[in-house]
């Protein structure tokens, strides 16, 4: 029934090898590789599609629901595409004390990310930027803290945001 | 003003110029020498040394590590044993494990190999929070370097001992830091905590086998215990509060950061005023959350009863101000709060305590795993009530209602998250009752400032 491997254009050998390597790290139970494979899928495709869930399930000999229920549990796993550059601003106490709510608004305005696509998640019209709140990033001594995709930024200021945006817009 | 210098045992090389994460640098600084020593010792001897050291878990609960390790009876046990490193670092206010992972990963790996050897584990995982993507990369690289040098893998350094360690990345859920939630997550499921007992990891852990879960900092301490011997380690700090601790300070101080001291060697006052350069903008200290956001808040202008050792060896209870409380496990616990994960969050007198609590409540409402009704519903109710108070729609009975809900969560849930979400509410409402009452009477503020920011009151 499942032809995901042939349907997906970018599922090259490199990807499959990497998936196998990950699975080999769980000699006791392949199921343990579910979240790692979701991470892998997301790294390659930006988000986890239905095909992703099915492919992983097949690979691990699980029912798709077993993969889906974890894909929907963990906030970092995305089930739909978001901005090319995803700003994730920490909203928890130490960052809030350092002005992260104001920073959030500032980034939103400057990225033109005004379309609310989820709770505390905003997307720009051109799909370049999304801005969202996340919980404590474990760098509270350098508040306010944020991430852009998987990269961490600390002691963030409005000036720094301007520099970053100028850089990203050049790309 | 001169202040007590740090005593850096764990952070010895962290931030020192030229120190890098690669294995050659670690080896140049004496790395993996303690592992060689450990492999020549009997595993049960190491467990004894850890017992003697008095080491208590640095993940927050402060449970004696040697005692936990002793729960596995190796004479009787026929199942494989697993060692898990808890690198989820999820408690708001805590950022100590990050320093080790990002700046001295081999110290953690060496501590972990020694701990695995002592517990006769042949497979281990480092469960790292998903947001530490870079940290996971650093650890992967460090592990493969260690493998190349045969510090990991088969027949480690000719000792006949085999061990593999892998990195497992979480994905943004706080509850994965709870050890049984962590185990479920690692088994490829939702991170729903298991009920303890019977599911103490040491008894029924990963894949229902005996499993030791320890925090990053705890595992690093093990290396130093084996290095200097349990008794020598026990000389650092105070009785029952041995070794050093890394205190993470954030919030309204001039120099937030991480500072390592022997347990009990420094007071809140010394840490906040001398080490952290005082309260920002010359403001006054209002409140401190001493052990991660789930710890009960302490009010600066209140007196606390703590035990104090007299010169003749007996202890008496004395009343002190917040500034004079020494930082360790037991004294902070005596105030009714806890030193937890070591995350100290400071609030100055411009802060609105109701807004602060609302921020914390939003965290817990977001992070409840949803298994237990009191926690799932209660954490959300508390957040909603705080929202309405902050929106100027509060009712007179709201403070009491908050306390009622909190009192009905703690002690009635599967995991300690129930306490973690209740304690802030209970303590903020009790300690700062006047602010809650005042807010309820307040006229609703104009619409523009309704955003849930922790507003500065001035
Ligand atoms: N570091 C962080 O980011 C966070 C830390 N915490 C801390 O976690 C603490 C609560 O953690 P828990 O693991 O629920 O505490 P706990 O007190 O239930 O357990 C502590 C450790 O001792 C072991 N243990 C205790 N009694 C045992 C027995 N009879 N048999 C076998 N093993 C036993 C447990 O397995 C666990 O490893 C809180 O006090 C809080 O400070 C909470 C949230 C986040
Ligand atoms: C809700 C919750 C979250 C927790 N998060 C963490 C965490 O992020 N890191 C950690 O080391 N321990 C965390 N703990 C404590 C662990 O359950 C466990 O006690 C600890 O990993 C044991 O290690 P230790 O004995 O070395 O402290 C958490 C506990 C609870 C109840
Ligand atoms: S107390 Fe809360 S977080 Fe813990 S198991 Fe119950 S619902 Fe989940
Ligand atoms: S509160 Fe923002 S990093 Fe911890």
PDB file of C-alpha atoms in Angstrom, chain A residues 18-138:
ATOM      1  CA  UNK A  18      21.344   8.163   7.815  1.00  0.00           C
ATOM      2  CA  UNK A  19      18.030   6.654   8.890  1.00  0.00           C
ATOM      3  CA  UNK A  20      19.653   3.208   9.109  1.00  0.00           C
ATOM      4  CA  UNK A  21      22.489   4.583  11.167  1.00  0.00           C
ATOM      5  CA  UNK A  22      20.020   6.119  13.597  1.00  0.00           C
ATOM      6  CA  UNK A  23      18.060   2.888  13.890  1.00  0.00           C
ATOM      7  CA  UNK A  24      21.256   0.981  14.670  1.00  0.00           C
ATOM      8  CA  UNK A  25      21.664   3.090  17.797  1.00  0.00           C
ATOM      9  CA  UNK A  26      18.614   1.432  19.350  1.00  0.00           C
ATOM     10  CA  UNK A  27      19.545  -2.226  19.380  1.00  0.00           C
ATOM     11  CA  UNK A  28      16.909  -3.150  21.944  1.00  0.00           C
ATOM     12  CA  UNK A  29      13.869  -1.565  20.315  1.00  0.00           C
ATOM     13  CA  UNK A  30      13.539   0.053  16.923  1.00  0.00           C
ATOM     14  CA  UNK A  31      10.568   1.991  18.185  1.00  0.00           C
ATOM     15  CA  UNK A  32      12.991   4.177  20.116  1.00  0.00           C
ATOM     16  CA  UNK A  33      14.115   5.600  16.790  1.00  0.00           C
ATOM     17  CA  UNK A  34      10.722   7.238  16.159  1.00  0.00           C
ATOM     18  CA  UNK A  35      11.535  10.680  17.494  1.00  0.00           C
ATOM     19  CA  UNK A  36      15.071  10.661  16.032  1.00  0.00           C
ATOM     20  CA  UNK A  37      13.633   9.813  12.616  1.00  0.00           C
ATOM     21  CA  UNK A  38      11.044  12.561  12.936  1.00  0.00           C
ATOM     22  CA  UNK A  39      13.911  14.951  13.635  1.00  0.00           C
ATOM     23  CA  UNK A  40      15.743  13.640  10.597  1.00  0.00           C
ATOM     24  CA  UNK A  41      12.698  14.034   8.386  1.00  0.00           C
ATOM     25  CA  UNK A  42      12.105  17.554   9.604  1.00  0.00           C
ATOM     26  CA  UNK A  43      15.731  18.507   9.063  1.00  0.00           C
ATOM     27  CA  UNK A  44      15.457  17.456   5.421  1.00  0.00           C
ATOM     28  CA  UNK A  45      11.953  18.553   4.543  1.00  0.00           C
ATOM     29  CA  UNK A  46      11.238  21.368   6.981  1.00  0.00           C
ATOM     30  CA  UNK A  47       8.213  19.667   8.464  1.00  0.00           C
ATOM     31  CA  UNK A  48       6.728  16.214   8.904  1.00  0.00           C
ATOM     32  CA  UNK A  49       4.177  15.381   6.269  1.00  0.00           C
ATOM     33  CA  UNK A  50       1.751  12.496   6.173  1.00  0.00           C
ATOM     34  CA  UNK A  51       4.234  10.661   3.948  1.00  0.00           C
ATOM     35  CA  UNK A  52       6.892  11.212   6.565  1.00  0.00           C
ATOM     36  CA  UNK A  53       4.812   9.620   9.274  1.00  0.00           C
ATOM     37  CA  UNK A  54       4.001   6.656   7.053  1.00  0.00           C
ATOM     38  CA  UNK A  55       7.537   6.170   5.877  1.00  0.00           C
ATOM     39  CA  UNK A  56       8.901   6.193   9.421  1.00  0.00           C
ATOM     40  CA  UNK A  57       6.172   3.829  10.599  1.00  0.00           C
ATOM     41  CA  UNK A  58       6.982   1.416   7.826  1.00  0.00           C
ATOM     42  CA  UNK A  59      10.683   1.629   8.505  1.00  0.00           C
ATOM     43  CA  UNK A  60      10.154   0.851  12.194  1.00  0.00           C
ATOM     44  CA  UNK A  61       7.424  -1.700  11.642  1.00  0.00           C
ATOM     45  CA  UNK A  62       4.891   0.337  13.577  1.00  0.00           C
ATOM     46  CA  UNK A  63       1.339   1.418  12.939  1.00  0.00           C
ATOM     47  CA  UNK A  64       1.363   4.995  11.569  1.00  0.00           C
ATOM     48  CA  UNK A  65      -0.690   6.095  14.578  1.00  0.00           C
ATOM     49  CA  UNK A  66       2.218   5.188  16.866  1.00  0.00           C
ATOM     50  CA  UNK A  67       4.405   7.678  15.004  1.00  0.00           C
ATOM     51  CA  UNK A  68       1.671  10.239  14.625  1.00  0.00           C
ATOM     52  CA  UNK A  69       0.909  10.303  18.322  1.00  0.00           C
ATOM     53  CA  UNK A  70       4.441  11.327  19.100  1.00  0.00           C
ATOM     54  CA  UNK A  71       4.652  13.759  16.183  1.00  0.00           C
ATOM     55  CA  UNK A  72       1.670  15.559  17.723  1.00  0.00           C
ATOM     56  CA  UNK A  73       3.032  15.466  21.283  1.00  0.00           C
ATOM     57  CA  UNK A  74       6.363  17.234  20.878  1.00  0.00           C
ATOM     58  CA  UNK A  75       6.185  20.984  20.204  1.00  0.00           C
ATOM     59  CA  UNK A  76       9.331  21.041  18.080  1.00  0.00           C
ATOM     60  CA  UNK A  77       7.939  18.625  15.530  1.00  0.00           C
ATOM     61  CA  UNK A  78       6.083  20.564  12.844  1.00  0.00           C
ATOM     62  CA  UNK A  79       3.205  19.089  10.953  1.00  0.00           C
ATOM     63  CA  UNK A  80       3.003  21.910   8.427  1.00  0.00           C
ATOM     64  CA  UNK A  81       5.512  24.214   6.814  1.00  0.00           C
ATOM     65  CA  UNK A  82       6.377  27.429   8.608  1.00  0.00           C
ATOM     66  CA  UNK A  83       8.609  30.369   7.664  1.00  0.00           C
ATOM     67  CA  UNK A  84      11.935  29.802   5.982  1.00  0.00           C
ATOM     68  CA  UNK A  85      13.415  31.634   8.949  1.00  0.00           C
ATOM     69  CA  UNK A  86      11.674  30.684  12.148  1.00  0.00           C
ATOM     70  CA  UNK A  87      12.146  33.066  15.045  1.00  0.00           C
ATOM     71  CA  UNK A  88      11.440  31.372  18.352  1.00  0.00           C
ATOM     72  CA  UNK A  89      11.449  33.871  21.177  1.00  0.00           C
ATOM     73  CA  UNK A  90      11.590  32.691  24.777  1.00  0.00           C
ATOM     74  CA  UNK A  91       8.647  34.001  26.777  1.00  0.00           C
ATOM     75  CA  UNK A  92       9.422  32.423  30.165  1.00  0.00           C
ATOM     76  CA  UNK A  93      10.078  34.451  33.295  1.00  0.00           C
ATOM     77  CA  UNK A  94      13.756  35.472  33.104  1.00  0.00           C
ATOM     78  CA  UNK A  95      13.353  36.457  29.462  1.00  0.00           C
ATOM     79  CA  UNK A  96      10.068  38.226  30.112  1.00  0.00           C
ATOM     80  CA  UNK A  97      11.820  40.206  32.854  1.00  0.00           C
ATOM     81  CA  UNK A  98      14.398  41.192  30.238  1.00  0.00           C
ATOM     82  CA  UNK A  99      11.754  42.397  27.811  1.00  0.00           C
ATOM     83  CA  UNK A 100      11.088  39.386  25.605  1.00  0.00           C
ATOM     84  CA  UNK A 101       7.433  40.311  25.066  1.00  0.00           C
ATOM     85  CA  UNK A 102       8.436  43.700  23.703  1.00  0.00           C
ATOM     86  CA  UNK A 103      11.105  41.997  21.624  1.00  0.00           C
ATOM     87  CA  UNK A 104       8.539  39.579  20.256  1.00  0.00           C
ATOM     88  CA  UNK A 105       6.357  42.438  19.039  1.00  0.00           C
ATOM     89  CA  UNK A 106       9.353  44.175  17.570  1.00  0.00           C
ATOM     90  CA  UNK A 107      10.417  41.128  15.591  1.00  0.00           C
ATOM     91  CA  UNK A 108       6.868  40.505  14.451  1.00  0.00           C
ATOM     92  CA  UNK A 109       6.568  44.042  13.108  1.00  0.00           C
ATOM     93  CA  UNK A 110       9.966  44.059  11.473  1.00  0.00           C
ATOM     94  CA  UNK A 111       9.466  40.713   9.776  1.00  0.00           C
ATOM     95  CA  UNK A 112       6.007  41.720   8.770  1.00  0.00           C
ATOM     96  CA  UNK A 113       4.829  38.504  10.334  1.00  0.00           C
ATOM     97  CA  UNK A 114       1.308  39.564  11.058  1.00  0.00           C
ATOM     98  CA  UNK A 115      -0.792  36.627  10.047  1.00  0.00           C
ATOM     99  CA  UNK A 116      -1.661  34.534  13.119  1.00  0.00           C
ATOM    100  CA  UNK A 117      -1.391  30.895  12.116  1.00  0.00           C
ATOM    101  CA  UNK A 118      -1.439  29.360  15.575  1.00  0.00           C
ATOM    102  CA  UNK A 119      -1.393  30.286  19.250  1.00  0.00           C
ATOM    103  CA  UNK A 120       1.410  32.859  19.518  1.00  0.00           C
ATOM    104  CA  UNK A 121       2.640  31.930  16.007  1.00  0.00           C
ATOM    105  CA  UNK A 122       2.807  34.535  13.254  1.00  0.00           C
ATOM    106  CA  UNK A 123       3.795  34.220   9.620  1.00  0.00           C
ATOM    107  CA  UNK A 124       4.826  36.806   7.045  1.00  0.00           C
ATOM    108  CA  UNK A 125       2.903  36.960   3.804  1.00  0.00           C
ATOM    109  CA  UNK A 126       5.881  35.936   1.663  1.00  0.00           C
ATOM    110  CA  UNK A 127       6.445  32.889   3.872  1.00  0.00           C
ATOM    111  CA  UNK A 128       9.994  34.032   4.661  1.00  0.00           C
ATOM    112  CA  UNK A 129       9.535  34.641   8.368  1.00  0.00           C
ATOM    113  CA  UNK A 130       7.603  33.118  11.182  1.00  0.00           C
ATOM    114  CA  UNK A 131       7.731  34.414  14.720  1.00  0.00           C
ATOM    115  CA  UNK A 132       6.555  32.457  17.714  1.00  0.00           C
ATOM    116  CA  UNK A 133       6.925  32.197  21.444  1.00  0.00           C
ATOM    117  CA  UNK A 134       8.628  29.199  22.994  1.00  0.00           C
ATOM    118  CA  UNK A 135       9.296  28.250  26.600  1.00  0.00           C
ATOM    119  CA  UNK A 136      12.600  28.580  28.481  1.00  0.00           C
ATOM    120  CA  UNK A 137      15.624  27.852  26.293  1.00  0.00           C
ATOM    121  CA  UNK A 138      17.949  27.198  29.231  1.00  0.00           C
TER     122      UNK A 138
END
